[in-house]
Short mmCIF file of C-alpha atoms and ligand atoms in Angstrom, two decimals:
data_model
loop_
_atom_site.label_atom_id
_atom_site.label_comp_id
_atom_site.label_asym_id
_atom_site.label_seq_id
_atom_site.Cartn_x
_atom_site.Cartn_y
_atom_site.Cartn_z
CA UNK A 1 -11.15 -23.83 8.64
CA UNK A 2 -7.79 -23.74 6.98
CA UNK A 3 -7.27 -20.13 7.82
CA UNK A 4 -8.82 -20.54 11.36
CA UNK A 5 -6.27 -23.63 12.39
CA UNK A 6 -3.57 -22.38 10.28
CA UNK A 7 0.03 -22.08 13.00
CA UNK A 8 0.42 -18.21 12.01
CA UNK A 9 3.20 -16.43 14.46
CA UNK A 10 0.69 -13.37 13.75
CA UNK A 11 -2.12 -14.78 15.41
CA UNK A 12 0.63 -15.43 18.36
CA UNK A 13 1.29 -11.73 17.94
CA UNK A 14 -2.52 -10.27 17.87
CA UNK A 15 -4.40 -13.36 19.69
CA UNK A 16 -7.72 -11.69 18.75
CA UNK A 17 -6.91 -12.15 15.48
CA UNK A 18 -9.12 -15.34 13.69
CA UNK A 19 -7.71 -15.42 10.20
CA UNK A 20 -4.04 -14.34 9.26
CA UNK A 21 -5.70 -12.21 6.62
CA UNK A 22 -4.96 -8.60 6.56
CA UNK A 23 -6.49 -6.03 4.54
CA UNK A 24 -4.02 -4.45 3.03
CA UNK A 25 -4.10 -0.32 3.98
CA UNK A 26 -4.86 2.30 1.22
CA UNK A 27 -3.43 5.89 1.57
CA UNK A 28 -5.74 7.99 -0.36
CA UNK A 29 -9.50 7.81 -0.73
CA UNK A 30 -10.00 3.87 -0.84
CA UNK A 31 -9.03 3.50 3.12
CA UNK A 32 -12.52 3.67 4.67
CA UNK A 33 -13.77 3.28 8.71
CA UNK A 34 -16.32 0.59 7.05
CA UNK A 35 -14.15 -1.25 5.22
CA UNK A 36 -11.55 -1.68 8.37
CA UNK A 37 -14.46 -2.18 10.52
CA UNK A 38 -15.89 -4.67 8.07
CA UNK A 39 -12.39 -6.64 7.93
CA UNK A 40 -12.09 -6.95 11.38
CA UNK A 41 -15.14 -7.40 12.16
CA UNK A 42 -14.84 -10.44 10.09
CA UNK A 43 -12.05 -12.17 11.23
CA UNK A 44 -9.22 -10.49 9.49
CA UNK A 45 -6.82 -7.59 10.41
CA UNK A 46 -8.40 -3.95 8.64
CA UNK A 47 -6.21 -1.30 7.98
CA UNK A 48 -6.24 2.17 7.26
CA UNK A 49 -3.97 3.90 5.27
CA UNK A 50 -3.40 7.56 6.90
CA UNK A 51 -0.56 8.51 4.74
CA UNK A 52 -2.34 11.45 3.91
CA UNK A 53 -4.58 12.36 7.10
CA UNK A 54 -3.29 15.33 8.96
CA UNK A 55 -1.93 14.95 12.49
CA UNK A 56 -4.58 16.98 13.96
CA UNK A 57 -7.02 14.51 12.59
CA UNK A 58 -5.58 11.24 13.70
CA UNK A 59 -6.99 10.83 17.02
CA UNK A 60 -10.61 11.15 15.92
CA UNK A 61 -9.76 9.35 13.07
CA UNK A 62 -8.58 6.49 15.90
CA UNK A 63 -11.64 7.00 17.88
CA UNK A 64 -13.80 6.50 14.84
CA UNK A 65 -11.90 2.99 13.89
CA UNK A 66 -12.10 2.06 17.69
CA UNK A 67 -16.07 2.74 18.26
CA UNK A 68 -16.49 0.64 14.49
CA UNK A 69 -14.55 -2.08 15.21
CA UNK A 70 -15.13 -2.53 18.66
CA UNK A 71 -12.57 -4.07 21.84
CA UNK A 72 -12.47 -7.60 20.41
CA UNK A 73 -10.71 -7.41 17.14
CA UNK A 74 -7.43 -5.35 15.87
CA UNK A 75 -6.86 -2.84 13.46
CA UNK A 76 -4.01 -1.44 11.95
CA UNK A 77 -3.55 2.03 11.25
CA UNK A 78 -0.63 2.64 8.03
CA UNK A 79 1.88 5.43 7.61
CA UNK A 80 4.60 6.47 5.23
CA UNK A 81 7.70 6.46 7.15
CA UNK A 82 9.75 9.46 6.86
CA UNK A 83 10.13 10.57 3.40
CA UNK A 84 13.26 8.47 1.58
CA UNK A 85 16.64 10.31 0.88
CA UNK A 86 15.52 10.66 -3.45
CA UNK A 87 12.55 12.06 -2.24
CA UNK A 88 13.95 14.29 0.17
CA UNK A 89 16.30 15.26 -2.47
CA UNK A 90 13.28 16.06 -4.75
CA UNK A 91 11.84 18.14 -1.97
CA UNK A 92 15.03 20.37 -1.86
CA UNK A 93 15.07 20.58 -5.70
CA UNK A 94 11.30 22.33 -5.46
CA UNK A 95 12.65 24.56 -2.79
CA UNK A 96 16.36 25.58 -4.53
CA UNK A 97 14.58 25.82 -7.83
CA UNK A 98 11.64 27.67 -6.47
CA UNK A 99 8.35 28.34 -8.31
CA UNK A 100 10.24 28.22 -11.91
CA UNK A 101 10.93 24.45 -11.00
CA UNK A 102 7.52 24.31 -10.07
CA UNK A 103 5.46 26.02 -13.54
CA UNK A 104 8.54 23.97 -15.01
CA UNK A 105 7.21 21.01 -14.70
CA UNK A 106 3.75 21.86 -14.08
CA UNK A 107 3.91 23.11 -18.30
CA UNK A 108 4.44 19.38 -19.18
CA UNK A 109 1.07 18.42 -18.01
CA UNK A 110 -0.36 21.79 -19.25
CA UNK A 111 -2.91 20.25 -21.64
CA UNK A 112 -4.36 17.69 -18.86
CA UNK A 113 -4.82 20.59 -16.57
CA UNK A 114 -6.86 22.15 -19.72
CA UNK A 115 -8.37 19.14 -20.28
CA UNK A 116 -10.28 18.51 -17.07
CA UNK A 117 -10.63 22.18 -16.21
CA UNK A 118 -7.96 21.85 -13.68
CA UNK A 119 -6.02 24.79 -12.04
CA UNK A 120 -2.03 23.77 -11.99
CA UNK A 121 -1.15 24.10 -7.91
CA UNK A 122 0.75 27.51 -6.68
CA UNK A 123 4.37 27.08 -4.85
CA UNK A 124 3.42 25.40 -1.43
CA UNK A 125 3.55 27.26 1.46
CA UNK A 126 7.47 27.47 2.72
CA UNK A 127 8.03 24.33 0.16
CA UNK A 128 6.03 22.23 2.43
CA UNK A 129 4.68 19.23 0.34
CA UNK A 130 1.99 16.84 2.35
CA UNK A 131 2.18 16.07 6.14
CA UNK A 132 5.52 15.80 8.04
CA UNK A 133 5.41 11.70 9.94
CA UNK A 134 6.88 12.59 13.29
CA UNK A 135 3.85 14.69 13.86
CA UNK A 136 1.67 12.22 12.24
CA UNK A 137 3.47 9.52 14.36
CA UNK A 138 3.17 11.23 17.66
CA UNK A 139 -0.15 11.42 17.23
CA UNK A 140 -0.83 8.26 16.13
CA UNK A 141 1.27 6.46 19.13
CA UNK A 142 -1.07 8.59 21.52
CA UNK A 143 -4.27 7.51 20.04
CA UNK A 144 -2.98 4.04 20.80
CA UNK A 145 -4.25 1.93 17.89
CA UNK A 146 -3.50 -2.05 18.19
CA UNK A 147 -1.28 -2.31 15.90
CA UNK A 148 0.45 0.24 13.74
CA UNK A 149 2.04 -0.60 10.29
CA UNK A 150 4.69 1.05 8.31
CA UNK A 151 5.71 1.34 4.49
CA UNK A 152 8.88 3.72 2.84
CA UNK A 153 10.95 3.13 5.53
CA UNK A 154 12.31 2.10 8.99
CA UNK A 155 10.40 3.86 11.70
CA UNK A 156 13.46 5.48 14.16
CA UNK A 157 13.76 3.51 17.05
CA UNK A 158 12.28 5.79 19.61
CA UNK A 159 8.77 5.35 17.94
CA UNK A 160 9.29 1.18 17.95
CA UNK A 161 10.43 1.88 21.56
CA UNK A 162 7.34 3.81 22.43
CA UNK A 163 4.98 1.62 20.20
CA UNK A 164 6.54 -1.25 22.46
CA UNK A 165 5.81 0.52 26.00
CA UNK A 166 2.16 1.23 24.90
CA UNK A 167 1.46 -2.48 23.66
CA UNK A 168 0.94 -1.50 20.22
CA UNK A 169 2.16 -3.83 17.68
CA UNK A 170 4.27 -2.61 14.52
CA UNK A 171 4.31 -4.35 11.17
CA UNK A 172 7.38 -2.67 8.44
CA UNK A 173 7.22 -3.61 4.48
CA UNK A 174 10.24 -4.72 2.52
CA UNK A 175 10.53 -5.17 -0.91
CA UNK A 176 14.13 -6.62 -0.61
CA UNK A 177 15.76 -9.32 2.21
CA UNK A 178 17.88 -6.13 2.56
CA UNK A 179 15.05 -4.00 3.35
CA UNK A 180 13.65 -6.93 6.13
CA UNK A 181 16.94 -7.67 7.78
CA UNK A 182 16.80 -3.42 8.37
CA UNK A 183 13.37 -3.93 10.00
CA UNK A 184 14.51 -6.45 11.76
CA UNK A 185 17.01 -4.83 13.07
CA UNK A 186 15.15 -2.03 14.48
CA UNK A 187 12.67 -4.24 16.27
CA UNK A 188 9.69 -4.42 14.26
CA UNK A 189 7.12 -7.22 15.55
CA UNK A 190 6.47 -8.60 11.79
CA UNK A 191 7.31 -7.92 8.48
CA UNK A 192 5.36 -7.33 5.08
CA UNK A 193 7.01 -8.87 2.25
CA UNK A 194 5.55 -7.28 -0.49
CA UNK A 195 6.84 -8.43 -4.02
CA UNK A 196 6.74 -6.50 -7.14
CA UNK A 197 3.69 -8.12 -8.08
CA UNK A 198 1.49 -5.74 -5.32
CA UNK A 199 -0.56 -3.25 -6.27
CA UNK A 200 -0.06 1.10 -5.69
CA UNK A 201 3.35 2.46 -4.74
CA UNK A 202 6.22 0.24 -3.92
CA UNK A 203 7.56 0.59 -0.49
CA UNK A 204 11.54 0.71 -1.31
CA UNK A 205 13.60 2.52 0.89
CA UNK A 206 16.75 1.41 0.83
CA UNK A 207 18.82 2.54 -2.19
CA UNK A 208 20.39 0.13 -4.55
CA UNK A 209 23.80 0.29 -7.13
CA UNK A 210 22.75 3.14 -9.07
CA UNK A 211 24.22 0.77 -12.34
CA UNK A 212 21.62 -2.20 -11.22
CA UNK A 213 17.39 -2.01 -12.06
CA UNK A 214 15.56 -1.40 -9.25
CA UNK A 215 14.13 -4.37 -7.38
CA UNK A 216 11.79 -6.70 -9.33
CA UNK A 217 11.63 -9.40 -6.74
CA UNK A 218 8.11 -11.08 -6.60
CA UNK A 219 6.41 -12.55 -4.05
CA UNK A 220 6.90 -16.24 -4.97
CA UNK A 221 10.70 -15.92 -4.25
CA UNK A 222 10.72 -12.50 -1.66
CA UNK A 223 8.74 -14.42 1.22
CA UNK A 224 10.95 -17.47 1.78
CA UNK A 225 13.92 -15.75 1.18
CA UNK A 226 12.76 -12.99 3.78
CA UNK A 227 11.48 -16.39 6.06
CA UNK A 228 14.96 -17.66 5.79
CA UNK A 229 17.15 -14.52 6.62
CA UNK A 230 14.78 -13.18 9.65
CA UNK A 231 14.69 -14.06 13.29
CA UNK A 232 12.04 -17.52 13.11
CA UNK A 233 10.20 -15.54 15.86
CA UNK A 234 9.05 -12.64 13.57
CA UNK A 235 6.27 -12.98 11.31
CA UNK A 236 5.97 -12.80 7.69
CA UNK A 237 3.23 -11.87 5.91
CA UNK A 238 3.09 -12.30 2.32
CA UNK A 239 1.75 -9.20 -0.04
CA UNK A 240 1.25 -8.34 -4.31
CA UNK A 241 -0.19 -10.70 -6.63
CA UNK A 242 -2.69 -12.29 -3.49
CA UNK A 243 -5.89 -11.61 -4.95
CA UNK A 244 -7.33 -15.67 -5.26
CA UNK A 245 -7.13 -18.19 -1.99
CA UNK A 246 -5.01 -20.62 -4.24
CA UNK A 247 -2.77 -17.62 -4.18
CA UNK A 248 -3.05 -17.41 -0.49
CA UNK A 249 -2.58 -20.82 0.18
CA UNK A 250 0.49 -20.71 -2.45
CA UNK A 251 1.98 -17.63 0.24
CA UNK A 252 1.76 -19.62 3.30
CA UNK A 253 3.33 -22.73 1.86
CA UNK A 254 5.97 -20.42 0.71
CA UNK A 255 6.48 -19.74 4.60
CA UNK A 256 3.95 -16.48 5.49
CA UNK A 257 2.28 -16.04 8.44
CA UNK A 258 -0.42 -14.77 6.50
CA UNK A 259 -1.13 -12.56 3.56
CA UNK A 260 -1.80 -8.82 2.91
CA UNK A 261 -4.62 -8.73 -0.12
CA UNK A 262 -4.37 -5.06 -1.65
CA UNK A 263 -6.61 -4.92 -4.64
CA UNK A 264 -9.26 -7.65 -4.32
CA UNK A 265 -10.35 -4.97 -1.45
CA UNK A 266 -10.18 -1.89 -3.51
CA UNK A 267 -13.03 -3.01 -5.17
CA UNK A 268 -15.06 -4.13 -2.40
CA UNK A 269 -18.66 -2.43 -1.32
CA UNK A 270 -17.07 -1.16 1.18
CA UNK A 271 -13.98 0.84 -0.11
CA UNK A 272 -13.86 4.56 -0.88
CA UNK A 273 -11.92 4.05 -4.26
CA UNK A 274 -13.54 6.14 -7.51
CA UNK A 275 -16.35 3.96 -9.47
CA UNK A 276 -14.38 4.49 -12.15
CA UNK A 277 -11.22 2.79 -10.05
CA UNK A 278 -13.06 -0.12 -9.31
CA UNK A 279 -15.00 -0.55 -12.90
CA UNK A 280 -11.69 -0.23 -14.62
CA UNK A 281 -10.23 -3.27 -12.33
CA UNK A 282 -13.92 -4.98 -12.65
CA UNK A 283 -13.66 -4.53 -16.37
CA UNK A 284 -13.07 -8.00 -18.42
CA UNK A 285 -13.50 -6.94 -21.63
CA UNK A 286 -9.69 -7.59 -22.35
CA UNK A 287 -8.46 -10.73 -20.91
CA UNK A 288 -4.36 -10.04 -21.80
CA UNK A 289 -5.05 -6.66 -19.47
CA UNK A 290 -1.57 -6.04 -17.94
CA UNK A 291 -0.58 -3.48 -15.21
CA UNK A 292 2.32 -1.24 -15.53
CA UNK A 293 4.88 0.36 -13.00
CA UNK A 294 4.65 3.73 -13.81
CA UNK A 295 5.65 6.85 -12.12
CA UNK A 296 4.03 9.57 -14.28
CA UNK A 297 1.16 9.93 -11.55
CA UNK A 298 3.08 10.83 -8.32
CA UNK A 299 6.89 11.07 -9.16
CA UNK A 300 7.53 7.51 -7.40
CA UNK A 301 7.31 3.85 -8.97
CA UNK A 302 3.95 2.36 -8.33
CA UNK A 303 1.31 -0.47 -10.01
CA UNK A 304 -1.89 0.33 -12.05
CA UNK A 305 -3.51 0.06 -15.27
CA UNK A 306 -2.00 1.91 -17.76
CA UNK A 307 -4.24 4.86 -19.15
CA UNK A 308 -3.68 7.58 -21.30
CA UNK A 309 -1.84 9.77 -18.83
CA UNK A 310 0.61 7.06 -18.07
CA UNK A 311 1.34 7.00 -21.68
CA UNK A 312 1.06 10.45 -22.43
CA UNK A 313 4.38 10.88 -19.72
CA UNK A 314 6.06 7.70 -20.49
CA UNK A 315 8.86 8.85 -22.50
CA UNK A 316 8.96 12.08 -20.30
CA UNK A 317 9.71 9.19 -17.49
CA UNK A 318 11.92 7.16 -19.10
CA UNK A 319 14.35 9.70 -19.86
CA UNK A 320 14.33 10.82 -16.41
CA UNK A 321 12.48 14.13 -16.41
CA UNK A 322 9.82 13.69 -14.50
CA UNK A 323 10.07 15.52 -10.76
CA UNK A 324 9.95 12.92 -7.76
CA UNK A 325 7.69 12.39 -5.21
CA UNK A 326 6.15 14.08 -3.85
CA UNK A 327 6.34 16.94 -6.22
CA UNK A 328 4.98 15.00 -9.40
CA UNK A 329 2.07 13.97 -7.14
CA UNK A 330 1.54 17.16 -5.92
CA UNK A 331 1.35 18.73 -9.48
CA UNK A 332 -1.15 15.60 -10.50
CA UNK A 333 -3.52 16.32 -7.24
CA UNK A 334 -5.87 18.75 -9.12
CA UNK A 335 -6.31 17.03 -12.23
CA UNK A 336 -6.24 13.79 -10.96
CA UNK A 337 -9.20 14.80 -8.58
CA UNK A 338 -11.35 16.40 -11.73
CA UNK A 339 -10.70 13.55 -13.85
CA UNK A 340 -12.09 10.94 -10.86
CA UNK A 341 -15.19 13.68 -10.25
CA UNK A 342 -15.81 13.29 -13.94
CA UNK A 343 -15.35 9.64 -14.24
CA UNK A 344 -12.52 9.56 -16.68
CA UNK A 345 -10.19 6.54 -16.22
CA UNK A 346 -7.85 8.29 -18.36
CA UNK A 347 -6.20 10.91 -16.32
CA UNK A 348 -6.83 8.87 -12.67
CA UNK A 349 -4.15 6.50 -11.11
CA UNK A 350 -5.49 3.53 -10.95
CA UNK A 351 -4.10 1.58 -9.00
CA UNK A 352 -4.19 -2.50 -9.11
CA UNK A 353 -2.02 -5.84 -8.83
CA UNK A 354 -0.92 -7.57 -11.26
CA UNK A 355 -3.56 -10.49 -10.69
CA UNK A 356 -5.96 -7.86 -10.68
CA UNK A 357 -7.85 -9.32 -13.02
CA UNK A 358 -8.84 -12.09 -10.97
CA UNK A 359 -10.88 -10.14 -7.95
CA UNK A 360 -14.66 -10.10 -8.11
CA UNK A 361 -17.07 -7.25 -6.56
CA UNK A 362 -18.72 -7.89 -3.24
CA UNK A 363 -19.01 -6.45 0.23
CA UNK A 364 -15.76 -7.01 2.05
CA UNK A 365 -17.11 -9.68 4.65
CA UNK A 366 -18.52 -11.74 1.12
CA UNK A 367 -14.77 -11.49 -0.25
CA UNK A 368 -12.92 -12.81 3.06
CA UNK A 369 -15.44 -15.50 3.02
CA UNK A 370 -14.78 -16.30 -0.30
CA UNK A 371 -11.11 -16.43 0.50
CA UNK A 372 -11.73 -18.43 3.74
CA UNK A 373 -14.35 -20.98 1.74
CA UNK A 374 -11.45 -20.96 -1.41
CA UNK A 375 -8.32 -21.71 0.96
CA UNK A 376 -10.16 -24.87 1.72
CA UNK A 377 -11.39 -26.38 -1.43
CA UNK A 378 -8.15 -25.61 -2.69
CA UNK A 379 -6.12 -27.48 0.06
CA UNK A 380 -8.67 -30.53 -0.24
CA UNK A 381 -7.81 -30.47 -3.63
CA UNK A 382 -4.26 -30.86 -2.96
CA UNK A 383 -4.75 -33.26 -0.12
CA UNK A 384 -6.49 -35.80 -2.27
CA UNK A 385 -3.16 -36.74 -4.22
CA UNK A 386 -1.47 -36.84 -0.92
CA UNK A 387 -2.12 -40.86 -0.73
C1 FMN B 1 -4.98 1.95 -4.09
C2 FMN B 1 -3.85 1.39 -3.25
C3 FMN B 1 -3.27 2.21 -2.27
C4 FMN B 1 -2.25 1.69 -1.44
N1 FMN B 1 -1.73 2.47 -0.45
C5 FMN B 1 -0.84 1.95 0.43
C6 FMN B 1 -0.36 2.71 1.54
O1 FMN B 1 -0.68 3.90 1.71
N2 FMN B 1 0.47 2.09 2.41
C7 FMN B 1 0.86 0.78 2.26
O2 FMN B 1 1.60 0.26 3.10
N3 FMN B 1 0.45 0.05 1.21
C8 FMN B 1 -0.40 0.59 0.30
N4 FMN B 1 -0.86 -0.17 -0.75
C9 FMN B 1 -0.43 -1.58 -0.86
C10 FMN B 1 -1.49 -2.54 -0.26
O3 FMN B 1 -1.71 -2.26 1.08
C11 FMN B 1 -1.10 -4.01 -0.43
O4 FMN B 1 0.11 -4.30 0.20
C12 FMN B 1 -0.98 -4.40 -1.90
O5 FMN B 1 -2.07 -3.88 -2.63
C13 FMN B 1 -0.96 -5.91 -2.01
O6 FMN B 1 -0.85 -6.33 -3.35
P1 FMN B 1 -2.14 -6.72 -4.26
O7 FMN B 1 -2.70 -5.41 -4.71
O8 FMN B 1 -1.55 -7.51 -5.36
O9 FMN B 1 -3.11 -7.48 -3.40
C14 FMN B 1 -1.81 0.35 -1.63
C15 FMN B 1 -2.39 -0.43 -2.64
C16 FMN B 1 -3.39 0.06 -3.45
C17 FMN B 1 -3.99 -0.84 -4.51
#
């Protein structure tokens, strides 16, 4: 009940919405049509990660999402903004160094191609790498999904514009206030805070002093400093490290709107991600588990469980060798894929949270409820010492 009564500004924003709960959106195989249609079906907002879907197929892709989840419940639909300037940069490196860049770097992972009988990838087509966004974009403001939600970047403002004029609603992630107040600025409806804590790649966009780390900022401080330097109109949702309710109720005490709960979905029924993925997060044979920030799979930072290939490129990324995105993750495709088909955890990315450790199996309807049912024991539990 906790969830349902809860003041969110997001349920303002999407009044079909019953919990402020959303699924968090997976680009790569763990986004599934049954695991957005079993979200939303359940209360919550599903999303789909389409980071990685090709323009042409976004509109079925819509169509599919709309017929599953039906007209009285939203769904979000994810893309990677336009690539960042570094990784722009490390497109331009591919294409002045050509396909000796390429076999360059492709000779590092030589003995994990070998390894899982993996073929290392030829020089792309005209130095394309993946799918360019203002194609997927177009096509995904035509197919009209409720709302659409963004990560790596600010949308330009045409597309907010457009999003605007067709009623669909646009959600941005920041990992700094820096990144929000930028959002906010362009006119995005609400903002994911999403704190170093989150599982998979993190969404920074905007570059920092090159003689400062990178930002670290978790969740526990990101969301009411992001509450406090935004418009009190927008929402706020809280995401990384969400994976228990007393985590969720910790986020909207801290000021969110609601919460966006990555992992404990990855390993849901429901979710496309590798067995070996979810066994690997299942797995409690070592409770001091850790997760690692590692960019040895795909060339930009991002959270999993550190395997052998991690370690294997460590020093490699430490020392700065390693290609950027997306050329690291397009040299890691192949083996990656074998390595997944064969069940090894050791040369997958497996991505997870840092409270991964906490989520339990289920079908994705059985987790929200456990969330919903958990929110509410744990606020009784609080209330009690209230008197
Ligand atoms: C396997 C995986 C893939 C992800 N892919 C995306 C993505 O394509 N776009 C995005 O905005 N967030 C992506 N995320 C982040 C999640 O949507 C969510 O914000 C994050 O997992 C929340 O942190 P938690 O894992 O601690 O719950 C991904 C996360 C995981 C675990």
């Amino acid at each position: 009940m906790f969830l349902q009564r809860y003041p969110s500004r997001l349920k303002q924003l999407l009044p079909k919405l019953r919990i402020p709960v959303v699924q968090g959106p997976f680009g790569g195989g763990a986004s599934t049509v049954e695991l957005v249609a079993a979200c939303s079906n359940s209360g919550a907002l599903g999303s789909y990660g389409a980071h990685y879907v090709a323009p042409g197929d976004i509109a079925p892709l819509v169509a599919q999402l709309r017929a599953a989840v039906g007209p009285d419940a939203p769904f979000a639909v994810n893309l990677w903004c336009h690539i960042a300037h570094d990784d722009r940069a490390n497109l331009g490196a591919l294409n002045s160094g050509g396909p000796e860049y390429l076999e360059k770097h492709a000779a590092r992972v030589a003995e994990h191609y070998k390894k899982y009988g993996a073929v290392p990838p030829g020089f792309p087509d005209g130095g394309i790498v993946g799918h360019r966004f203002d194609e997927q974009v177009k096509a995904l403001l035509e197919a009209n999904p409720p709302v659409i939600s963004f990560v790596m970047g600010v949308p330009p403002p045409a597309v907010i514009e457009e999003a605007r004029r067709r009623g669909i609603v646009t959600f941005g992630c920041a990992t700094t206030v820096a990144e929000a107040l930028a959002l906010e600025h362009a006119g995005i409806d609400a903002i994911v805070a999403s704190g170093v804590e989150a599982g998979g790649h993190r969404g920074t966009f905007l570059k920092t002093d090159p003689n400062t780390p990178v930002p670290d900022e978790t969740t526990f401080t990101l969301v009411p400093r992001v509450r406090a330097a935004v418009s009190k109109k927008i929402p706020v949702i809280a995401a990384g490290g969400v994976s228990t309710p007393e985590a969720a109720l910790a986020a909207l005490t801290l000021g969110a709107d609601g919460v966006q709960i990555g992992t404990a979905f990855v390993v849901s029924d429901e979710s496309g991600a590798a067995p070996v993925h979810k066994a690997a997060i299942l797995d409690r044979t070592d409770p001091a588990r850790r997760s690692c920030l590692t960019r040895a799979f795909t060339g930009r930072s991002a959270r999993g469980i550190p395997n052998q290939f991690a370690k294997d490129l460590y020093e490699a990324e430490v020392n700065g060798e390693l290609p950027g995105y997306p050329v690291q993750n397009y040299l890691t495709v192949p083996l990656r894929k074998k390595a997944g088909r064969a069940g090894d955890k050791d040369g997958l990315l497996l991505w997870c949270g840092q409270a991964g450790t906490l989520v339990q199996r289920g079908k994705a309807a059985e987790i929200l409820k456990r969330f919903e049912d958990g929110v509410d024991e744990a606020a009784k539990g609080i209330a009690k010492f209230a008197n």
